[in-house]
Tab-separated table of C-alpha atoms in Angstrom:
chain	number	residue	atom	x	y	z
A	262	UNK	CA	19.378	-11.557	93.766
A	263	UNK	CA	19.888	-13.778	97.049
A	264	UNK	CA	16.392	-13.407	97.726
A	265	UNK	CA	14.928	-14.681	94.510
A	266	UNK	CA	17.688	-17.489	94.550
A	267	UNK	CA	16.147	-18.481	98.171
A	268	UNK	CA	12.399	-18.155	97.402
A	269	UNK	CA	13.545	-20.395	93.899
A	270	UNK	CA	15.014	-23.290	96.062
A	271	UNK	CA	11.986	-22.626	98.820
A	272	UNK	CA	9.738	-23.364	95.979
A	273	UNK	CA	11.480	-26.226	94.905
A	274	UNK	CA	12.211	-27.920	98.307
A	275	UNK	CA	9.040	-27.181	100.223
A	276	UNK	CA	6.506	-25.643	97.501
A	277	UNK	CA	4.625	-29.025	97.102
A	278	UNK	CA	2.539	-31.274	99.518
A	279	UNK	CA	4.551	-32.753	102.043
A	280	UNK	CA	4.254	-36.445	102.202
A	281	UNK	CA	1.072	-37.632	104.437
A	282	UNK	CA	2.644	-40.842	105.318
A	283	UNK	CA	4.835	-43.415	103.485
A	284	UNK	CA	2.624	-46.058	101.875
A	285	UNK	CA	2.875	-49.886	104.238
A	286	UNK	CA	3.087	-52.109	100.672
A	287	UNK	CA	5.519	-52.759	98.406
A	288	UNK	CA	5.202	-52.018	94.579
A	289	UNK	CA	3.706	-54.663	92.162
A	290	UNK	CA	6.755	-56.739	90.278
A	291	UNK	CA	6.606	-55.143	87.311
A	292	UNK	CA	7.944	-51.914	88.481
A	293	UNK	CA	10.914	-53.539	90.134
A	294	UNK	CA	11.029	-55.346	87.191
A	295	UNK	CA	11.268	-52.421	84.806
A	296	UNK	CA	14.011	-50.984	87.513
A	297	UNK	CA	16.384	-54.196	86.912
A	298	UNK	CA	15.732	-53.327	83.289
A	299	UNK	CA	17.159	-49.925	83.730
A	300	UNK	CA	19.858	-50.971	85.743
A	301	UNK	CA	21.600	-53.473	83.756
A	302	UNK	CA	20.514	-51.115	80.555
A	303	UNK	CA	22.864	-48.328	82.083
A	304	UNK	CA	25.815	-50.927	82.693
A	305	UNK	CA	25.864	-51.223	78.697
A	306	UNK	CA	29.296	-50.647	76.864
A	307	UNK	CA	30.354	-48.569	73.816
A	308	UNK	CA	30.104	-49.430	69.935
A	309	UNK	CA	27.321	-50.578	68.043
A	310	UNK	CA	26.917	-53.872	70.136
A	311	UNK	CA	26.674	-51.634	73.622
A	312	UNK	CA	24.180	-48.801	72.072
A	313	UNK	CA	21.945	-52.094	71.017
A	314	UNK	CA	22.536	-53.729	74.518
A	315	UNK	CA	21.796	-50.315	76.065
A	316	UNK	CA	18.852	-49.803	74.499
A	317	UNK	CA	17.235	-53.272	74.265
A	318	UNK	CA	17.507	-53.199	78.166
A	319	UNK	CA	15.597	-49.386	78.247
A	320	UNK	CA	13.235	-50.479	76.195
A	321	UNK	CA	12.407	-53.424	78.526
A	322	UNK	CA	12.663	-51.069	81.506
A	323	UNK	CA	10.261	-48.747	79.780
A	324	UNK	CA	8.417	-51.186	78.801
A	325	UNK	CA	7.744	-52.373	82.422
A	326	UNK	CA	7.340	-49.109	83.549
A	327	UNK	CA	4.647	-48.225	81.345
A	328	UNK	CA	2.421	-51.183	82.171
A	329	UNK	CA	3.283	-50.603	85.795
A	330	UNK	CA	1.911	-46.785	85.332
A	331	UNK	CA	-1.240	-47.983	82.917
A	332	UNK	CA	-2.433	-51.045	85.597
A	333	UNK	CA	-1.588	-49.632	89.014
A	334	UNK	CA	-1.071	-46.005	88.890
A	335	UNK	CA	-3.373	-44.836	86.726
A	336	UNK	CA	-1.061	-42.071	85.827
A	337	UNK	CA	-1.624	-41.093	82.301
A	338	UNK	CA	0.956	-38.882	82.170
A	339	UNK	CA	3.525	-41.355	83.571
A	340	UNK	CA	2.849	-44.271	80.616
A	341	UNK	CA	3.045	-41.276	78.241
A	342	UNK	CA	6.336	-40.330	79.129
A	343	UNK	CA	7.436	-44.257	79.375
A	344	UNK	CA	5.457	-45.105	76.446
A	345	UNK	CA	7.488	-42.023	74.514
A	346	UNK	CA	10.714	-43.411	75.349
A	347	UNK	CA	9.868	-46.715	74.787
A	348	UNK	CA	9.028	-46.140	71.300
A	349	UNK	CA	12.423	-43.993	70.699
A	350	UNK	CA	14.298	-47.248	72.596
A	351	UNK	CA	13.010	-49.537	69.985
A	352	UNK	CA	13.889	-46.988	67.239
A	353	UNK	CA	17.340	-47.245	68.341
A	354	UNK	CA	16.958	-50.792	68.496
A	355	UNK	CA	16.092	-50.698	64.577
A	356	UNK	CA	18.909	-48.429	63.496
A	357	UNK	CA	21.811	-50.401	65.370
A	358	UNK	CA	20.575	-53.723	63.685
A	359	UNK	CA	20.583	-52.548	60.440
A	360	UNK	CA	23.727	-50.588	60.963
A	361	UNK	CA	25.087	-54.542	62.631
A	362	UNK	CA	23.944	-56.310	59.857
A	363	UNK	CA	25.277	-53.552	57.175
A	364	UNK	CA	28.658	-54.021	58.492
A	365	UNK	CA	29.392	-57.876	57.083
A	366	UNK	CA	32.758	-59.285	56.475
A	367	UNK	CA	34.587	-62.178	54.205
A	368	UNK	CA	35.943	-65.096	56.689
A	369	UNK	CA	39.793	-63.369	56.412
A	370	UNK	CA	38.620	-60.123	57.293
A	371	UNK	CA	36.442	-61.125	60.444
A	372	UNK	CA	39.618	-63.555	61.554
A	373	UNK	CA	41.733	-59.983	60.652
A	374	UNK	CA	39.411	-57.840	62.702
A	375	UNK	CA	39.454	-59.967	65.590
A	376	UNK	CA	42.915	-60.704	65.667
A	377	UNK	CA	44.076	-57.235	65.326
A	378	UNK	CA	42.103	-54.248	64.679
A	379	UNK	CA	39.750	-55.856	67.778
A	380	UNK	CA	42.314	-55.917	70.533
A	381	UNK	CA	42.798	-52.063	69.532
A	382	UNK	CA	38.701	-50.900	70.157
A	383	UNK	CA	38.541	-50.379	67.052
A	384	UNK	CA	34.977	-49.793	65.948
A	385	UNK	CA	33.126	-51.827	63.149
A	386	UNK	CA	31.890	-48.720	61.265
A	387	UNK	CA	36.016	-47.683	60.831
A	388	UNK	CA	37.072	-51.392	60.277
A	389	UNK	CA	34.706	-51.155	57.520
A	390	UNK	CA	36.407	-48.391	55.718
A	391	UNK	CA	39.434	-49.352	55.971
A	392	UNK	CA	38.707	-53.275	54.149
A	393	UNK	CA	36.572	-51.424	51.669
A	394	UNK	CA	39.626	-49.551	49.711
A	395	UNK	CA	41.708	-52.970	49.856
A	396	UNK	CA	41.414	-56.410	48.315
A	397	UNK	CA	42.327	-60.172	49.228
A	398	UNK	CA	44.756	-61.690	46.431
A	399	UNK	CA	46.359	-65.059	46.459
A	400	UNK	CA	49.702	-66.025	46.173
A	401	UNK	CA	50.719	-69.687	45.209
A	402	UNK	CA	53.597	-71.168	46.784
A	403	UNK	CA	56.765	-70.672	45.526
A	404	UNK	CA	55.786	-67.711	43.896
A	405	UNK	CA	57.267	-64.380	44.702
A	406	UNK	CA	55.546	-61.403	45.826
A	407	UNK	CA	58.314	-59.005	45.266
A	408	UNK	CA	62.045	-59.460	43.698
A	409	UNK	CA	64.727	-57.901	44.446
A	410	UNK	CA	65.879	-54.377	43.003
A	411	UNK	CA	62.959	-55.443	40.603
A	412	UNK	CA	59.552	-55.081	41.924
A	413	UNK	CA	58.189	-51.451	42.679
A	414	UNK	CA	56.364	-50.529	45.849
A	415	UNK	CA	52.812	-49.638	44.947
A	416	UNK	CA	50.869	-51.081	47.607
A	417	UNK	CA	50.783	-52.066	50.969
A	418	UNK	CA	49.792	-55.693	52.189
A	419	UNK	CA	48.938	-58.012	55.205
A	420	UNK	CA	49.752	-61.329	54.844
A	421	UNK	CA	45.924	-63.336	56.098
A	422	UNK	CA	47.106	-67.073	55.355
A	423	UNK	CA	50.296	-68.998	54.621
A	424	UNK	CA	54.088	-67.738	55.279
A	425	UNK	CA	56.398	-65.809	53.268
A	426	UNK	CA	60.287	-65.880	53.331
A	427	UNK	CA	62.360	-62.773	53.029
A	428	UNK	CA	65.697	-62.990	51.524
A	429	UNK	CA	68.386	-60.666	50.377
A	430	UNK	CA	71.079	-61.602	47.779
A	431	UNK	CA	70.001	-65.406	48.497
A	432	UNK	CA	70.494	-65.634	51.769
A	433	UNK	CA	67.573	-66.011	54.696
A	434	UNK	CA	66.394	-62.872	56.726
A	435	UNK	CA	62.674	-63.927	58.332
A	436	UNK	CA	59.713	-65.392	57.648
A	437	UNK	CA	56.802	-63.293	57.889
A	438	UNK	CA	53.413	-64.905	59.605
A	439	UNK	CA	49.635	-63.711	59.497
A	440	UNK	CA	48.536	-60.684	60.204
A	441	UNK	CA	51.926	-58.995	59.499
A	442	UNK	CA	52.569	-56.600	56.686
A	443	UNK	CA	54.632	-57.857	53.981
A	444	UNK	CA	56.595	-54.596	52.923
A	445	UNK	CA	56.153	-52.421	56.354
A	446	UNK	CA	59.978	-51.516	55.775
A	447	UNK	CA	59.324	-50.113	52.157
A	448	UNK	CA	55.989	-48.102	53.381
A	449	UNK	CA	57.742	-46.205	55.879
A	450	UNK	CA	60.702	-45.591	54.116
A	451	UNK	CA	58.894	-43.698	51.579
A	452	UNK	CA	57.064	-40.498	51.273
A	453	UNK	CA	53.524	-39.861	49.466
A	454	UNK	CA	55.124	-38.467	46.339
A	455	UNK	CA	58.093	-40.836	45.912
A	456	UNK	CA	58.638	-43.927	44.539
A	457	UNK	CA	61.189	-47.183	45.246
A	458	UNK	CA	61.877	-50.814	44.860
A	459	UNK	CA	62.183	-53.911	46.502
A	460	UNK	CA	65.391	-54.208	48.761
A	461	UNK	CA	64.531	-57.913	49.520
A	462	UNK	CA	62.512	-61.077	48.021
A	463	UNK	CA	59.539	-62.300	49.118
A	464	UNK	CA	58.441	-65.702	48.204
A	465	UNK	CA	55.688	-67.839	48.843
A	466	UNK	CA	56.465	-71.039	51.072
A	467	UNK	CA	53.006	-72.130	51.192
A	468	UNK	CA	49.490	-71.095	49.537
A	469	UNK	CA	49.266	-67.768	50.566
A	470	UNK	CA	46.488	-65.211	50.889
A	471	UNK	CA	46.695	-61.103	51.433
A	472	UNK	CA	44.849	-58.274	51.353
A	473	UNK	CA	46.901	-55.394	49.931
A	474	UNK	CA	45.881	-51.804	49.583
A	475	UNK	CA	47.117	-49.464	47.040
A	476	UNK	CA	49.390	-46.576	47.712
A	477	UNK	CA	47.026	-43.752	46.212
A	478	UNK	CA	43.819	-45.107	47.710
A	479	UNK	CA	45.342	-45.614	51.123
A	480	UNK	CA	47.076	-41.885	51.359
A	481	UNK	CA	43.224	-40.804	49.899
A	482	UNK	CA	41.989	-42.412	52.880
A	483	UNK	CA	44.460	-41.177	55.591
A	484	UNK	CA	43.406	-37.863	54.410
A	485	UNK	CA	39.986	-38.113	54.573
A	486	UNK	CA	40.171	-40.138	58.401
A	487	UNK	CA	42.917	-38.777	60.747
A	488	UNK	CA	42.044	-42.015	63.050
A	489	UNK	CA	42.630	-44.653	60.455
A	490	UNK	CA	46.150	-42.296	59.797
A	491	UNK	CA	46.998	-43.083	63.190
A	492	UNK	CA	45.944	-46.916	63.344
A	493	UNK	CA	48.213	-47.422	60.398
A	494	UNK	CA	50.979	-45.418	61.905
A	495	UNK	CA	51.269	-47.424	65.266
A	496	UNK	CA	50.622	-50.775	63.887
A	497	UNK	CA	53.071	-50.850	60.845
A	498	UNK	CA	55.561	-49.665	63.472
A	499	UNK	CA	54.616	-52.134	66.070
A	500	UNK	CA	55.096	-54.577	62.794
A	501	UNK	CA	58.689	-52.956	61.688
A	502	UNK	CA	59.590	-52.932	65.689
A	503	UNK	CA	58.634	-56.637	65.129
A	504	UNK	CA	60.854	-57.221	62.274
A	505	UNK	CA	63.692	-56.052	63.351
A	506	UNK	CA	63.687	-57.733	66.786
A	507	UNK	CA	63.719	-61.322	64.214
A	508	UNK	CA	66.703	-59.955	62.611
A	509	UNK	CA	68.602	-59.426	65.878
A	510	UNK	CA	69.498	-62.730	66.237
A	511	UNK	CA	70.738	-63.738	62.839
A	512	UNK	CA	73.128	-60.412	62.701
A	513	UNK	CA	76.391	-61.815	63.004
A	514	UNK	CA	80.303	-61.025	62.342
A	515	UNK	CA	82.772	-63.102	61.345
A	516	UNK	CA	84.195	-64.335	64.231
A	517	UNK	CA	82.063	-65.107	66.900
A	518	UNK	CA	80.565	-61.574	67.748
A	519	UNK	CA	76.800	-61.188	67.806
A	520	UNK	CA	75.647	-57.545	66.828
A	521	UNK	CA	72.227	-55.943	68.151
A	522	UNK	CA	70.443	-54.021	66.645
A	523	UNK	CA	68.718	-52.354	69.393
A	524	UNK	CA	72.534	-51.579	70.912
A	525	UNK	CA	74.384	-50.742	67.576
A	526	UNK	CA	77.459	-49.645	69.467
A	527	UNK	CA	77.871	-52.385	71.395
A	528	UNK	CA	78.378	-56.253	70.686
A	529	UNK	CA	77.552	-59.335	72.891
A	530	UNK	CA	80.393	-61.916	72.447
A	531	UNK	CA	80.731	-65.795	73.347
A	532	UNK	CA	84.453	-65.190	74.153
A	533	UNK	CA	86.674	-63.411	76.569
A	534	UNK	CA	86.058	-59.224	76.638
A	535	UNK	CA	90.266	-59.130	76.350
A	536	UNK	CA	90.176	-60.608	72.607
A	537	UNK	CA	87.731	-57.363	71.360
A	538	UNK	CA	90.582	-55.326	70.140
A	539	UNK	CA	92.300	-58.676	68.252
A	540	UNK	CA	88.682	-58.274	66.551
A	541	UNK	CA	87.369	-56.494	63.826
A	542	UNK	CA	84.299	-54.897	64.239
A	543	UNK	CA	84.035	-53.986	60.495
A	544	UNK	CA	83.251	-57.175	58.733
A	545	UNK	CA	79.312	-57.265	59.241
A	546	UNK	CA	77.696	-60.467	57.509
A	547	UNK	CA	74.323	-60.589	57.359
């Protein structure tokens, strides 16, 4: 066995013509050319934008490489190989720009994608299935998008323009912005199969768009992509994580103590620590 593995790599190493002498000249242009070509091709990213950056720089490189071996080699089975693979570069090159100009977006959901789904690498192919299931509804000001004890939770919804003010028995919690869900809270205190209501308000302040995606089509969807399950899963936490750090500061008790959330066993005062047991850490008013 060792001696067939040494006469293999004998072959290989020294079973051709050794060279005669290196040549004095330099290659013609085009084959350093066609060698930038292939150099900045293989620097190419990931995505649909780096396979069509990839490929549009191959090409070229093949390209070169195949006029270099037609004019001043005269190798004919040199441009066929570079000639093969520049035809199955520019097929590529086809595909990626249809698949580009297939995947289109609305002005909200471009401004959505780059603002958040972007940031995450999150391809264009997977954006696109997640928009597809959802749609953009407007909501004028003053008008509510949920009430109180009233209003079911059927769908979930990012807010893409305008602000929205959450209150609870009339009084002020936050405001939510764009590109934050509306009724994160709700969503994840729910299972598939069950069904609530509205704990809070949520009214209008100004002309307000969202896109909102229904429970049952969303849950279909999680099922049928385990990434998109996940996407959801981090950002409506990052968004609830959000929420709740705006609520920190507007927990209060009746005299003078200010409660944290994050630290629910402790309390941050703006009087002396000897006055906490005159205090009564009971009376919570939100």
């Amino acid at each position: 066995m060792e001696s067939q593995n040494a006469t293999l790599w004998e072959t290989l190493l020294y079973g051709h013509h050794a060279c005669g002498g290196w040549k004095e000249g330099m290659e013609g242009s085009v084959y350093h050319l066609a060698s930038v070509f292939l150099t900045l091709g293989y620097m190419g990213g990931s995505g649909l934008v780096g396979l069509l950056y990839i490929n549009l720089f191959l090409g070229c490189g093949f390209l070169c490489t195949s006029i270099w071996a037609w004019t001043d080699v005269c190798a004919a089975d040199i441009f066929s190989w570079n000639f093969a693979l520049l035809v199955i570069s520019a097929m590529q090159i086809i595909h990626v720009a249809y698949q580009l100009r297939s995947v289109s977006f609305q002005e909200d959901f471009q401004n959505l994608y780059g603002a958040l789904f972007q940031p995450l690498g999150i391809p264009l192919a997977i954006y696109k299935k997640v928009v597809t299931c959802c749609s953009v509804v407007s909501l004028e000001k003053d008008h509510c998008y949920a009430m109180e004890g009233k209003t079911p939770i059927e769908r979930l919804s990012l807010l893409l323009a305008g602000r929205i003010r959450v209150t609870v028995d009339g009084e002020f919690l936050h405001y939510i912005y764009p590109y934050q869900f509306l009724d994160s809270p709700e969503w994840d205190s729910l299972r598939p199969s069950e069904e609530g209501i509205f704990q809070v308000t949520l009214t209008a302040e100004t002309n307000c768009r969202f896109a909102a995606w229904r429970r049952k089509k969303l849950y279909l969807l999680f099922a049928q992509h385990r990434r998109i399950s996940r996407l959801f899963s981090v950002l409506i936490g990052k968004d609830i994580a959000d929420k709740l750090y705006s609520l920190n500061d507007k927990v209060c008790i009746s005299k003078g103590f200010r409660y944290d959330v994050r630290l629910p066993s402790f309390y941050h005062l703006a009087v002396p620590v000897g006055e906490l047991s005159e205090r009564n850490p009971r009376h919570l008013k939100f």
